[in-house]
Short mmCIF file of C-alpha atoms and ligand atoms in Angstrom, two decimals:
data_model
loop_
_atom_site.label_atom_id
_atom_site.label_comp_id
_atom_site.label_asym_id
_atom_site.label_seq_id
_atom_site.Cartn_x
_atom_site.Cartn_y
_atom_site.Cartn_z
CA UNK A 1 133.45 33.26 225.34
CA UNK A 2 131.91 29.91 224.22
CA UNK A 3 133.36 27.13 222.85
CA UNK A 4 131.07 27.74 219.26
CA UNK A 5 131.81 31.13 219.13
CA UNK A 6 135.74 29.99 219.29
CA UNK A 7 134.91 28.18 216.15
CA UNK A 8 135.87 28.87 212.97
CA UNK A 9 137.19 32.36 212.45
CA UNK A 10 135.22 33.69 215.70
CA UNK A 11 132.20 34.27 213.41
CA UNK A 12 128.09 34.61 214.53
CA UNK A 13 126.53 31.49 214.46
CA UNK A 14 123.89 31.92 211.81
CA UNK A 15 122.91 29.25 209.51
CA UNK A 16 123.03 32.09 206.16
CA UNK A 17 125.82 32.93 204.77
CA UNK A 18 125.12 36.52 205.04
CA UNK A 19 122.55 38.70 206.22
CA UNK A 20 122.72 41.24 203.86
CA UNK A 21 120.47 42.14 201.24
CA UNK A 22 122.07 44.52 198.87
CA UNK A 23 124.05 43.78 195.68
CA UNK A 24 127.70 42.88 197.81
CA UNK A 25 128.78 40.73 195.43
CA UNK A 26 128.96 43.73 192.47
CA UNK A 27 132.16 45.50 193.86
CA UNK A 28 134.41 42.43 193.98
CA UNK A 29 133.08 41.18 190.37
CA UNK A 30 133.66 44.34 189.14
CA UNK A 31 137.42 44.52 190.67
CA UNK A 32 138.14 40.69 189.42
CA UNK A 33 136.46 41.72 185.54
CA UNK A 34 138.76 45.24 185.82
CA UNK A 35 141.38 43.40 187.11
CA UNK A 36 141.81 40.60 184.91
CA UNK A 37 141.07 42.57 181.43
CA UNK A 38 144.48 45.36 182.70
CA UNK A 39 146.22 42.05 183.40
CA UNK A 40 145.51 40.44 179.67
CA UNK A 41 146.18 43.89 178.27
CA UNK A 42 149.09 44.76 180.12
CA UNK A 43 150.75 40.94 179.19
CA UNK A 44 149.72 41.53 175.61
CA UNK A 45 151.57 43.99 175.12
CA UNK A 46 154.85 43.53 177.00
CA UNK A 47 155.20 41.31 175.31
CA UNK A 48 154.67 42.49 171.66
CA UNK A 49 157.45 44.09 171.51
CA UNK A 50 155.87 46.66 168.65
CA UNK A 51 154.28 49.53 168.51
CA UNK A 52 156.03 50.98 171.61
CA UNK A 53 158.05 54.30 170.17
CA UNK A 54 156.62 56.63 167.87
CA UNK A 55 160.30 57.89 166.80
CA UNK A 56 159.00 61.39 164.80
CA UNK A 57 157.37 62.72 168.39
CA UNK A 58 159.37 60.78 170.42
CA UNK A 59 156.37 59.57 172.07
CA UNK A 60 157.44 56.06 174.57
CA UNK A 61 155.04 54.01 176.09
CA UNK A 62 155.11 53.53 179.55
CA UNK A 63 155.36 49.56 179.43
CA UNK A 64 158.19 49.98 177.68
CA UNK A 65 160.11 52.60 179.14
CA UNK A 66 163.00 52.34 180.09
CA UNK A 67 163.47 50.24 177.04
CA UNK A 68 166.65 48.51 177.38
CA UNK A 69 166.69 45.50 175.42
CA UNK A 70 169.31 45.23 172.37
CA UNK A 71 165.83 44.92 170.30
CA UNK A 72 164.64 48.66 171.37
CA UNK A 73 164.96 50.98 168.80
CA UNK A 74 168.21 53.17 169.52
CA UNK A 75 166.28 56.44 169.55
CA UNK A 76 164.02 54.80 172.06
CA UNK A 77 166.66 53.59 174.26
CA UNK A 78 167.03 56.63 176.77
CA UNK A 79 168.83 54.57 179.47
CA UNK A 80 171.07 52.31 177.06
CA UNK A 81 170.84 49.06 175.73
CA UNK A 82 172.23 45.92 177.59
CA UNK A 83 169.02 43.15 178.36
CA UNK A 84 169.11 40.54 175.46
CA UNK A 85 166.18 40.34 172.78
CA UNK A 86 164.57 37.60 173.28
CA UNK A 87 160.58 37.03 173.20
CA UNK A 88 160.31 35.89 176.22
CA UNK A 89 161.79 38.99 177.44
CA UNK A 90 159.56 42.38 177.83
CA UNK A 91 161.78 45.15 176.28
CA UNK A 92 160.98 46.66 180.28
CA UNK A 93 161.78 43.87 181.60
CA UNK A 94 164.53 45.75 184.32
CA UNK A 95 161.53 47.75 185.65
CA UNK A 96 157.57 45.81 184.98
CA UNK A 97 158.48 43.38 188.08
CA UNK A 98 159.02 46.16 190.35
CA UNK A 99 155.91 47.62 189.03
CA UNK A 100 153.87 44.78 188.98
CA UNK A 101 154.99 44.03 193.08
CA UNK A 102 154.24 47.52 193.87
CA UNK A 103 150.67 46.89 192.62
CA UNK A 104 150.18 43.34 193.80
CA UNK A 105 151.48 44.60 198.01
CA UNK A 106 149.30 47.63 197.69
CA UNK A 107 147.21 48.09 200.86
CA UNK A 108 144.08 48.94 198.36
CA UNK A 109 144.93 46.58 195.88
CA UNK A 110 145.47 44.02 198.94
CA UNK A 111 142.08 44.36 199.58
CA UNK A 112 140.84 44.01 196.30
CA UNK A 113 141.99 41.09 195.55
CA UNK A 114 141.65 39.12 198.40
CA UNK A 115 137.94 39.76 198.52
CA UNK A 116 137.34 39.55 194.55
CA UNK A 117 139.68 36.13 193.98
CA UNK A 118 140.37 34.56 197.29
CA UNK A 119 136.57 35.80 199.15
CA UNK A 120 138.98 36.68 202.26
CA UNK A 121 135.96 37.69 202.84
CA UNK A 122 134.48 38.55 199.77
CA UNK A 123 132.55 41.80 201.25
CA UNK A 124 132.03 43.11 204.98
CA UNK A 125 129.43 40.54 207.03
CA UNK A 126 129.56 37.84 204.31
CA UNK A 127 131.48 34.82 205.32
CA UNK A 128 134.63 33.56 204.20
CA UNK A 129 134.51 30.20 202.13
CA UNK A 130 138.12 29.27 204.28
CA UNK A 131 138.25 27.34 207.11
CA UNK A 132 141.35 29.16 208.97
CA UNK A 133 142.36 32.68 208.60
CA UNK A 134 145.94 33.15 209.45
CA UNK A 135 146.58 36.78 208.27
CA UNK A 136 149.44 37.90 206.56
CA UNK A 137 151.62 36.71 209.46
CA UNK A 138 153.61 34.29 207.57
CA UNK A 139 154.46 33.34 204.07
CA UNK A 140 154.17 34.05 201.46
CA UNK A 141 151.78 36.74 202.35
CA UNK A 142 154.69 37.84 204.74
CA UNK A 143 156.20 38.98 201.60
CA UNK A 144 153.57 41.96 201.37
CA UNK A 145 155.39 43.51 203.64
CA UNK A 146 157.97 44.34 201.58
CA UNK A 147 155.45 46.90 199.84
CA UNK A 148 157.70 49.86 201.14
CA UNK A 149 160.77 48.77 199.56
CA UNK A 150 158.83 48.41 195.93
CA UNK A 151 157.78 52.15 196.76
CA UNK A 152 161.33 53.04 196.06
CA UNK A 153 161.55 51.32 192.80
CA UNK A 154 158.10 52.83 191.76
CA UNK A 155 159.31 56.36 192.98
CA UNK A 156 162.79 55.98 190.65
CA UNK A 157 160.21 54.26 187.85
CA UNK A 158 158.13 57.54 188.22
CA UNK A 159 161.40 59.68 187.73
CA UNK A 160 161.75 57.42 184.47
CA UNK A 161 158.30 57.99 183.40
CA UNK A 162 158.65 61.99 184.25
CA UNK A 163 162.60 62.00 181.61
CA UNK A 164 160.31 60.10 179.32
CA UNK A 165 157.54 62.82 179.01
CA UNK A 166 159.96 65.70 179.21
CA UNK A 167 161.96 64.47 176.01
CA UNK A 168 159.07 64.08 174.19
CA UNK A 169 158.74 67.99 173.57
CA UNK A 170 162.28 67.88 172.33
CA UNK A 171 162.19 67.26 168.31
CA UNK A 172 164.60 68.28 165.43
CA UNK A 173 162.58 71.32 165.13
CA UNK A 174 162.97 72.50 168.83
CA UNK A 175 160.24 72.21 171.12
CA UNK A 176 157.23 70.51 169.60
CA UNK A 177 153.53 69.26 171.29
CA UNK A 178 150.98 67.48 170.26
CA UNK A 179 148.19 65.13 171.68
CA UNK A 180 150.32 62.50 172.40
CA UNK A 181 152.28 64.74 174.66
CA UNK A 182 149.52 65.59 176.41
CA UNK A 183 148.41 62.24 177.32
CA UNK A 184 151.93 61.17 178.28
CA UNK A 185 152.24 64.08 181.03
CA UNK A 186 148.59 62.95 182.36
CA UNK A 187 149.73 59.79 182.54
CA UNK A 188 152.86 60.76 184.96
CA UNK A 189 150.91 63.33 187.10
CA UNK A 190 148.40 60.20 187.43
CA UNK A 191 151.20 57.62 188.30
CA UNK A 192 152.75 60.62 190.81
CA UNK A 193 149.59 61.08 193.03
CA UNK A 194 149.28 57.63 193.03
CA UNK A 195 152.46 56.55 194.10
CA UNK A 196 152.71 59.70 196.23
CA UNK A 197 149.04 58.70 198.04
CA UNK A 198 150.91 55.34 199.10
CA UNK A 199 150.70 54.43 202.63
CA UNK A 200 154.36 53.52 202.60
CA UNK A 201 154.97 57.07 201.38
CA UNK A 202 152.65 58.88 204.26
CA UNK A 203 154.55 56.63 206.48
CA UNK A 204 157.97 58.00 205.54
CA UNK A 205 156.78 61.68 205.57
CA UNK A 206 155.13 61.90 209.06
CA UNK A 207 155.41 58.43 211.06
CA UNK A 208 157.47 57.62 213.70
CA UNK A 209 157.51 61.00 215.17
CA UNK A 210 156.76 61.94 218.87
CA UNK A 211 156.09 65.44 217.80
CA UNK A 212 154.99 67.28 214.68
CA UNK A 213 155.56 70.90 215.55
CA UNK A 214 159.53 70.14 216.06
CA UNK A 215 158.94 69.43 211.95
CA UNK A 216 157.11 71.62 210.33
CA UNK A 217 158.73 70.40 207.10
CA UNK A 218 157.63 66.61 207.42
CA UNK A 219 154.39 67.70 209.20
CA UNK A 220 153.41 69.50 206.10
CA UNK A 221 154.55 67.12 203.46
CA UNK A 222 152.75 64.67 205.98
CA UNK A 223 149.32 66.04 205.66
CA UNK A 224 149.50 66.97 201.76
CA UNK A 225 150.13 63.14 201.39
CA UNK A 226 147.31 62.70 203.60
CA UNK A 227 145.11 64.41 201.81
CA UNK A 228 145.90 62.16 198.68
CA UNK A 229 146.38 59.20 201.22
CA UNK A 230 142.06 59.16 201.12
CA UNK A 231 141.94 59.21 197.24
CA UNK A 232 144.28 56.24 197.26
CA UNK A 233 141.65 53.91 195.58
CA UNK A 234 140.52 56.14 193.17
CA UNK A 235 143.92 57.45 191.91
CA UNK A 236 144.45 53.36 192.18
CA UNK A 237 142.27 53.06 189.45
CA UNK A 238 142.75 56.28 187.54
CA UNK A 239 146.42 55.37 186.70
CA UNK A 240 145.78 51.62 185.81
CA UNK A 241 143.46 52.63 183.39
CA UNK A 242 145.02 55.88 182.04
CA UNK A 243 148.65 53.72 181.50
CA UNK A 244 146.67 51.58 179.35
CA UNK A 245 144.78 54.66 177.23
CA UNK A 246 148.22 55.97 177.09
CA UNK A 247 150.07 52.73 175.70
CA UNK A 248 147.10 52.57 173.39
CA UNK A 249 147.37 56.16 172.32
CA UNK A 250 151.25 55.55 171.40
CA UNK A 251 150.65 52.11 170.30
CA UNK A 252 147.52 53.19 167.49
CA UNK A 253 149.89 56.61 166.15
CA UNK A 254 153.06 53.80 166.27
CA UNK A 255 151.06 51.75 164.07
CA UNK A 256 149.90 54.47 161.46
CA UNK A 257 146.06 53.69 162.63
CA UNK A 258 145.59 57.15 163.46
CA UNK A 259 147.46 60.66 163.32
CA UNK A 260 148.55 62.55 166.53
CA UNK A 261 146.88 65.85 166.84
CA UNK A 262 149.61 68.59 166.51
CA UNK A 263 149.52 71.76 168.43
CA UNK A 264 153.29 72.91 167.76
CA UNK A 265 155.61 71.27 164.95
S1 FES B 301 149.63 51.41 199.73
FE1 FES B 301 148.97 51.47 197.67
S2 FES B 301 150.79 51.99 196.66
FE2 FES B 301 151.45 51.86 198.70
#
């Protein structure tokens, strides 16, 4: 190998940038605009700290579930109260990190990011504005490897999310369902296949075995998660932007802007 092609990051010496003629640069705008807007929503309203609980439905939203700050109202507080009230503080505030870091070390969300904020590269065959790439084999983007350890605290979160939907059929009438209900059990099957599609998860289910007919068991669960292991992206997607319909859905009936459709009581 020559001394030029040693160069750099091991690149083709060619004097453009890229040789590619199609639209490359629409994907990663498109994940830095999608990106960005969940991230302003999703800080606007952790931090609001209103409009979270509808208490007549018992609809919760998601970013604020479990709510355990003293400033959650008690019917709301499913887990308990003990985190103090301060603004500052999301009423979440136990479980939107782990949420957050399960997002950020995502192998898809990996990728998005470093091509639509750090161009790392910004698309295949376009070069890299840096100078030196040295991988995620040291910090902080050593770090991302602790993705499979936030895939527990997503899985428990998920559990959360799950109680949270289930109680909300539960009213002083008995069982009750409305729109709202709907939307809140979409929005846990969503965050399910997505957490379920995680590489970490496929990992757990089939890896590390010399042979998959002496477990049937993990072989099957192995290629189920498989099979949503290839959606991984778009269920990526699908739940980011069905947690924020569903926030929205609680916070507009929260806020008397609109009515929940009934169906029973
Ligand atoms: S790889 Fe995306 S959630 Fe684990």
């Amino acid at each position: 190998m020559s001394s030029t092609t040693d160069s750099a990051a091991g690149r083709a010496e060619i004097a453009a940038r890229t040789l590619r003629t199609d639209r490359w640069w629409l994907p990663p705008l498109l994940t830095a605009v999608g990106l960005l807007a969940w991230v302003a929503y999703a800080t606007v309203r952790a931090f609001m700290q209103l409009w979270y609980f509808v208490p007549q439905y018992n609809y919760l939203t998601p970013f604020y579930s479990p709510c355990v700050s003293t400033g959650c109202i008690e019917q709301a507080a499913h887990f308990g109260r003990f985190l103090p009230d301060w603004p500052i503080l999301p009423y979440a505030a136990l479980t939107l990190p782990f949420l957050l870091l399960f997002r950020l070390t995502c192998y898809y969300y990996r990728k998005a990011y470093y091509r639509s904020f750090w161009f790392s590269p910004p698309a295949c065959a376009v070069a890299e504005p840096h100078r030196r790439y040295k991988g995620e084999s040291r910090g902080p983007l050593l770090g991302q490897n602790l993705h499979r350890y936030f895939f527990y605290a997503a899985t428990i979160i998920s559990i959360i999310n799950t109680y949270d939907a289930i109680v909300a059929f539960h009213g002083d009438e008995g069982f009750q369902m409305g729109l709202g209900n709907l939307i809140l059990v979409g929005n846990v099957i969503l965050l399910w296949a997505y957490t379920l599609s995680c590489h970490s998860c496929r990992h757990i289910a089939g890896g590390r075995l010399k042979h998959f007919s002496k477990h049937p068991v993990r072989y099957w669960m192995w290629t189920q998660i498989s099979k949503l292991n290839n959606r991984h992206m778009q269920l990526a997607w699908a739940s980011l932007i069905f947690v924020c319909l569903t926030d929205l859905y609680v916070a507009l009936v929260a806020s008397g802007t609109i009515s929940d459709l009934r169906f029973i009581n």
